[in-house]
Amino acid sequence: LKDSVVSALIYPIMLLLLAAGSLVLLLVYVIPQFTPIFEELGGDLPLITRIVLVVGEVLQNFWWLIILLVALGVWRFRVMLADAEKRFAWDLRVLSLRWVGDASREVKTGGGLARALAKAERFPRLALQMISVGEETGQLDGMLMKVADTYDTEVRNTIDRLLSVFTPVVTLLLAVLIGTIVLSVLLAILSVNDLVG
């Protein structure tokens, strides 16, 4: 499943990287060319233009810090998950989240697994029914395998659908970001024209 997801993500990730490169190029090299003109003419620039100029300035002056922080964060997380004790602590923290709840406590005190999972209100009705049948017939292990197979297929289908939507969504998002940058420049030019006029 992981390999199929990685394979399907190759094109969208390449698209994302190219578009991110274009955005950085716009913000770091193109937009700053307009800054001296706007400053020379004075007047208030539109808010969107000021935001874009600030983002461009931050990227231009602190790009190395941003890359360093991201790389450090990724490295730290990978090191943490590579250590067995830290990985266990992380998994324990995830499993202790409120949405997982006390399913385990109810089962230890003699309650059924299906009933405990139903109280958590996080599991599909079909899975709960299959687990309940497995408990009643004494075939819980086999029924849990059937539940796993059923939802494994469903997860694969859901991931395929999400991946098919991912590329258009990324394209649309990047078009909006680039459009916002272009709009900020156009609004600034129009405001400069008003000042000159």
mmCIF file of C-alpha atoms in Angstrom:
data_model
loop_
_atom_site.group_PDB
_atom_site.id
_atom_site.type_symbol
_atom_site.label_atom_id
_atom_site.label_comp_id
_atom_site.label_asym_id
_atom_site.label_seq_id
_atom_site.Cartn_x
_atom_site.Cartn_y
_atom_site.Cartn_z
ATOM 1 C CA LEU A 1 0.000 0.000 0.000
ATOM 2 C CA LYS A 2 2.814 2.376 0.910
ATOM 3 C CA ASP A 3 4.652 1.612 -2.374
ATOM 4 C CA SER A 4 1.541 2.225 -4.465
ATOM 5 C CA VAL A 5 0.913 5.548 -2.708
ATOM 6 C CA VAL A 6 4.542 6.630 -3.211
ATOM 7 C CA SER A 7 4.385 5.680 -6.908
ATOM 8 C CA ALA A 8 1.143 7.576 -7.404
ATOM 9 C CA LEU A 9 2.535 10.656 -5.647
ATOM 10 C CA ILE A 10 5.644 10.999 -7.839
ATOM 11 C CA TYR A 11 3.970 13.205 -10.490
ATOM 12 C CA PRO A 12 2.043 15.461 -8.048
ATOM 13 C CA ILE A 13 5.146 15.943 -5.897
ATOM 14 C CA MET A 14 7.231 16.896 -8.948
ATOM 15 C CA LEU A 15 4.475 19.312 -9.956
ATOM 16 C CA LEU A 16 4.399 20.725 -6.438
ATOM 17 C CA LEU A 17 8.187 21.189 -6.347
ATOM 18 C CA LEU A 18 8.260 22.928 -9.750
ATOM 19 C CA ALA A 19 5.393 25.206 -8.775
ATOM 20 C CA ALA A 20 6.952 25.950 -5.378
ATOM 21 C CA GLY A 21 10.174 26.832 -7.199
ATOM 22 C CA SER A 22 8.216 29.202 -9.442
ATOM 23 C CA LEU A 23 6.567 30.823 -6.412
ATOM 24 C CA VAL A 24 9.902 31.295 -4.672
ATOM 25 C CA LEU A 25 11.381 32.759 -7.875
ATOM 26 C CA LEU A 26 8.476 35.227 -8.097
ATOM 27 C CA LEU A 27 8.707 36.191 -4.433
ATOM 28 C CA VAL A 28 12.500 36.401 -4.180
ATOM 29 C CA TYR A 29 13.532 37.851 -7.577
ATOM 30 C CA VAL A 30 10.567 39.315 -9.449
ATOM 31 C CA ILE A 31 8.543 41.064 -6.740
ATOM 32 C CA PRO A 32 11.541 42.819 -5.095
ATOM 33 C CA GLN A 33 12.213 44.549 -8.456
ATOM 34 C CA PHE A 34 9.019 46.545 -7.913
ATOM 35 C CA THR A 35 9.736 47.487 -4.283
ATOM 36 C CA PRO A 36 12.027 50.506 -5.011
ATOM 37 C CA ILE A 37 9.450 51.917 -7.448
ATOM 38 C CA PHE A 38 6.652 51.638 -4.900
ATOM 39 C CA GLU A 39 8.805 53.142 -2.126
ATOM 40 C CA GLU A 40 9.920 56.028 -4.338
ATOM 41 C CA LEU A 41 6.371 57.011 -5.225
ATOM 42 C CA GLY A 42 5.171 56.674 -1.621
ATOM 43 C CA GLY A 43 1.542 56.304 -0.686
ATOM 44 C CA ASP A 44 -0.245 53.353 0.840
ATOM 45 C CA LEU A 45 0.028 50.071 -1.006
ATOM 46 C CA PRO A 46 -2.862 47.590 -0.945
ATOM 47 C CA LEU A 47 -2.728 45.124 1.977
ATOM 48 C CA ILE A 48 -2.282 42.117 -0.308
ATOM 49 C CA THR A 49 0.755 43.789 -1.933
ATOM 50 C CA ARG A 50 2.314 44.564 1.451
ATOM 51 C CA ILE A 51 1.835 40.935 2.554
ATOM 52 C CA VAL A 52 3.444 39.610 -0.637
ATOM 53 C CA LEU A 53 6.367 42.049 -0.254
ATOM 54 C CA VAL A 54 6.928 40.964 3.370
ATOM 55 C CA VAL A 55 6.828 37.264 2.419
ATOM 56 C CA GLY A 56 9.293 37.951 -0.387
ATOM 57 C CA GLU A 57 11.587 39.837 1.990
ATOM 58 C CA VAL A 58 11.505 37.028 4.558
ATOM 59 C CA LEU A 59 12.290 34.431 1.883
ATOM 60 C CA GLN A 60 15.059 36.587 0.446
ATOM 61 C CA ASN A 61 16.755 37.273 3.781
ATOM 62 C CA PHE A 62 16.021 34.122 5.784
ATOM 63 C CA TRP A 63 15.759 31.333 3.176
ATOM 64 C CA TRP A 64 18.687 29.522 4.794
ATOM 65 C CA LEU A 65 17.003 29.614 8.214
ATOM 66 C CA ILE A 66 13.731 28.227 6.807
ATOM 67 C CA ILE A 67 15.547 25.355 5.063
ATOM 68 C CA LEU A 68 17.587 24.688 8.206
ATOM 69 C CA LEU A 69 14.509 24.612 10.468
ATOM 70 C CA VAL A 70 12.572 22.297 8.125
ATOM 71 C CA ALA A 71 15.556 19.951 7.711
ATOM 72 C CA LEU A 72 16.185 19.962 11.462
ATOM 73 C CA GLY A 73 12.524 19.207 12.198
ATOM 74 C CA VAL A 74 12.413 16.296 9.721
ATOM 75 C CA TRP A 75 15.730 14.908 10.999
ATOM 76 C CA ARG A 76 14.615 15.174 14.653
ATOM 77 C CA PHE A 77 11.317 13.398 13.951
ATOM 78 C CA ARG A 78 13.058 10.578 12.026
ATOM 79 C CA VAL A 79 15.639 10.116 14.785
ATOM 80 C CA MET A 80 12.865 9.998 17.359
ATOM 81 C CA LEU A 81 10.932 7.330 15.457
ATOM 82 C CA ALA A 82 14.116 5.280 14.880
ATOM 83 C CA ASP A 83 14.659 4.943 18.652
ATOM 84 C CA ALA A 84 12.492 2.032 19.912
ATOM 85 C CA GLU A 85 11.720 3.635 23.285
ATOM 86 C CA LYS A 86 10.790 6.992 21.785
ATOM 87 C CA ARG A 87 8.716 5.274 19.086
ATOM 88 C CA PHE A 88 6.892 3.340 21.807
ATOM 89 C CA ALA A 89 6.268 6.570 23.754
ATOM 90 C CA TRP A 90 4.970 8.251 20.566
ATOM 91 C CA ASP A 91 2.640 5.325 19.791
ATOM 92 C CA LEU A 92 1.472 5.267 23.416
ATOM 93 C CA ARG A 93 0.680 8.989 23.215
ATOM 94 C CA VAL A 94 -1.275 8.495 19.980
ATOM 95 C CA LEU A 95 -3.196 5.549 21.429
ATOM 96 C CA SER A 96 -4.036 7.517 24.572
ATOM 97 C CA LEU A 97 -5.772 10.285 22.625
ATOM 98 C CA ARG A 98 -9.384 10.808 23.662
ATOM 99 C CA TRP A 99 -10.808 9.602 20.362
ATOM 100 C CA VAL A 100 -9.317 6.157 21.008
ATOM 101 C CA GLY A 101 -10.850 6.203 24.493
ATOM 102 C CA ASP A 102 -11.249 3.397 27.059
ATOM 103 C CA ALA A 103 -12.106 0.508 24.726
ATOM 104 C CA SER A 104 -9.473 -1.618 26.481
ATOM 105 C CA ARG A 105 -10.758 -1.012 30.031
ATOM 106 C CA GLU A 106 -14.237 -2.288 29.201
ATOM 107 C CA VAL A 107 -12.884 -5.467 27.596
ATOM 108 C CA LYS A 108 -10.659 -6.158 30.646
ATOM 109 C CA THR A 109 -13.681 -5.947 32.949
ATOM 110 C CA GLY A 110 -15.588 -8.557 30.938
ATOM 111 C CA GLY A 111 -17.437 -6.427 28.407
ATOM 112 C CA GLY A 112 -17.509 -7.519 24.774
ATOM 113 C CA LEU A 113 -15.089 -6.075 22.250
ATOM 114 C CA ALA A 114 -17.881 -5.075 19.852
ATOM 115 C CA ARG A 115 -19.771 -3.242 22.613
ATOM 116 C CA ALA A 116 -16.609 -1.447 23.787
ATOM 117 C CA LEU A 117 -15.766 -0.362 20.234
ATOM 118 C CA ALA A 118 -19.357 0.773 19.662
ATOM 119 C CA LYS A 119 -19.139 3.076 22.715
ATOM 120 C CA ALA A 120 -16.076 4.757 21.175
ATOM 121 C CA GLU A 121 -18.336 5.773 18.234
ATOM 122 C CA ARG A 122 -15.338 5.662 15.878
ATOM 123 C CA PHE A 123 -15.825 2.367 14.077
ATOM 124 C CA PRO A 124 -18.081 1.515 11.104
ATOM 125 C CA ARG A 125 -21.304 -0.364 11.810
ATOM 126 C CA LEU A 126 -20.358 -3.226 9.470
ATOM 127 C CA ALA A 127 -17.106 -3.823 11.360
ATOM 128 C CA LEU A 128 -18.944 -3.804 14.699
ATOM 129 C CA GLN A 129 -21.525 -6.286 13.415
ATOM 130 C CA MET A 130 -18.826 -8.617 12.074
ATOM 131 C CA ILE A 131 -16.890 -8.449 15.367
ATOM 132 C CA SER A 132 -20.085 -9.123 17.326
ATOM 133 C CA VAL A 133 -20.845 -12.197 15.183
ATOM 134 C CA GLY A 134 -17.258 -13.375 15.672
ATOM 135 C CA GLU A 135 -17.611 -13.065 19.460
ATOM 136 C CA GLU A 136 -20.949 -14.884 19.516
ATOM 137 C CA THR A 137 -19.703 -17.780 17.353
ATOM 138 C CA GLY A 138 -16.286 -18.068 19.016
ATOM 139 C CA GLN A 139 -14.571 -17.181 15.728
ATOM 140 C CA LEU A 140 -13.354 -13.713 16.680
ATOM 141 C CA ASP A 141 -9.843 -14.161 15.239
ATOM 142 C CA GLY A 142 -11.152 -15.261 11.830
ATOM 143 C CA MET A 143 -13.795 -12.539 11.798
ATOM 144 C CA LEU A 144 -11.194 -9.869 12.664
ATOM 145 C CA MET A 145 -9.146 -11.079 9.661
ATOM 146 C CA LYS A 146 -12.239 -10.694 7.457
ATOM 147 C CA VAL A 147 -12.811 -7.187 8.858
ATOM 148 C CA ALA A 148 -9.167 -6.356 8.123
ATOM 149 C CA ASP A 149 -9.433 -7.667 4.535
ATOM 150 C CA THR A 150 -12.682 -5.774 3.923
ATOM 151 C CA TYR A 151 -11.328 -2.468 5.144
ATOM 152 C CA ASP A 152 -7.937 -3.001 3.538
ATOM 153 C CA THR A 153 -9.721 -3.096 0.176
ATOM 154 C CA GLU A 154 -11.791 -0.055 1.130
ATOM 155 C CA VAL A 155 -8.686 1.874 2.212
ATOM 156 C CA ARG A 156 -6.968 1.077 -1.102
ATOM 157 C CA ASN A 157 -10.006 2.286 -3.064
ATOM 158 C CA THR A 158 -10.258 5.464 -0.966
ATOM 159 C CA ILE A 159 -6.547 6.212 -1.412
ATOM 160 C CA ASP A 160 -6.859 5.704 -5.186
ATOM 161 C CA ARG A 161 -9.759 8.163 -5.296
ATOM 162 C CA LEU A 162 -7.917 10.719 -3.150
ATOM 163 C CA LEU A 163 -4.780 10.455 -5.273
ATOM 164 C CA SER A 164 -6.791 11.004 -8.456
ATOM 165 C CA VAL A 165 -8.140 14.253 -6.951
ATOM 166 C CA PHE A 166 -4.789 15.347 -5.468
ATOM 167 C CA THR A 167 -3.146 16.559 -8.709
ATOM 168 C CA PRO A 168 -6.030 18.847 -9.803
ATOM 169 C CA VAL A 169 -6.327 20.255 -6.259
ATOM 170 C CA VAL A 170 -2.583 21.014 -6.111
ATOM 171 C CA THR A 171 -2.749 22.623 -9.559
ATOM 172 C CA LEU A 172 -5.715 24.764 -8.534
ATOM 173 C CA LEU A 173 -4.090 25.788 -5.246
ATOM 174 C CA LEU A 174 -0.885 26.829 -6.986
ATOM 175 C CA ALA A 175 -2.839 28.737 -9.625
ATOM 176 C CA VAL A 176 -4.577 30.643 -6.805
ATOM 177 C CA LEU A 177 -1.235 31.415 -5.106
ATOM 178 C CA ILE A 178 0.405 32.628 -8.325
ATOM 179 C CA GLY A 179 -2.749 34.572 -9.210
ATOM 180 C CA THR A 180 -2.638 36.252 -5.783
ATOM 181 C CA ILE A 181 0.960 37.351 -6.339
ATOM 182 C CA VAL A 182 0.172 38.716 -9.802
ATOM 183 C CA LEU A 183 -2.937 40.446 -8.448
ATOM 184 C CA SER A 184 -0.901 42.080 -5.675
ATOM 185 C CA VAL A 185 1.477 43.554 -8.272
ATOM 186 C CA LEU A 186 -1.382 44.736 -10.493
ATOM 187 C CA LEU A 187 -3.188 46.386 -7.562
ATOM 188 C CA ALA A 188 0.036 48.127 -6.551
ATOM 189 C CA ILE A 189 0.579 49.368 -10.117
ATOM 190 C CA LEU A 190 -3.009 50.682 -10.234
ATOM 191 C CA SER A 191 -2.541 52.458 -6.895
ATOM 192 C CA VAL A 192 0.731 53.980 -8.205
ATOM 193 C CA ASN A 193 -1.121 55.172 -11.327
ATOM 194 C CA ASP A 194 -3.710 56.854 -9.074
ATOM 195 C CA LEU A 195 -0.897 58.584 -7.167
ATOM 196 C CA VAL A 196 0.797 59.769 -10.364
ATOM 197 C CA GLY A 197 -2.477 60.894 -11.860
#
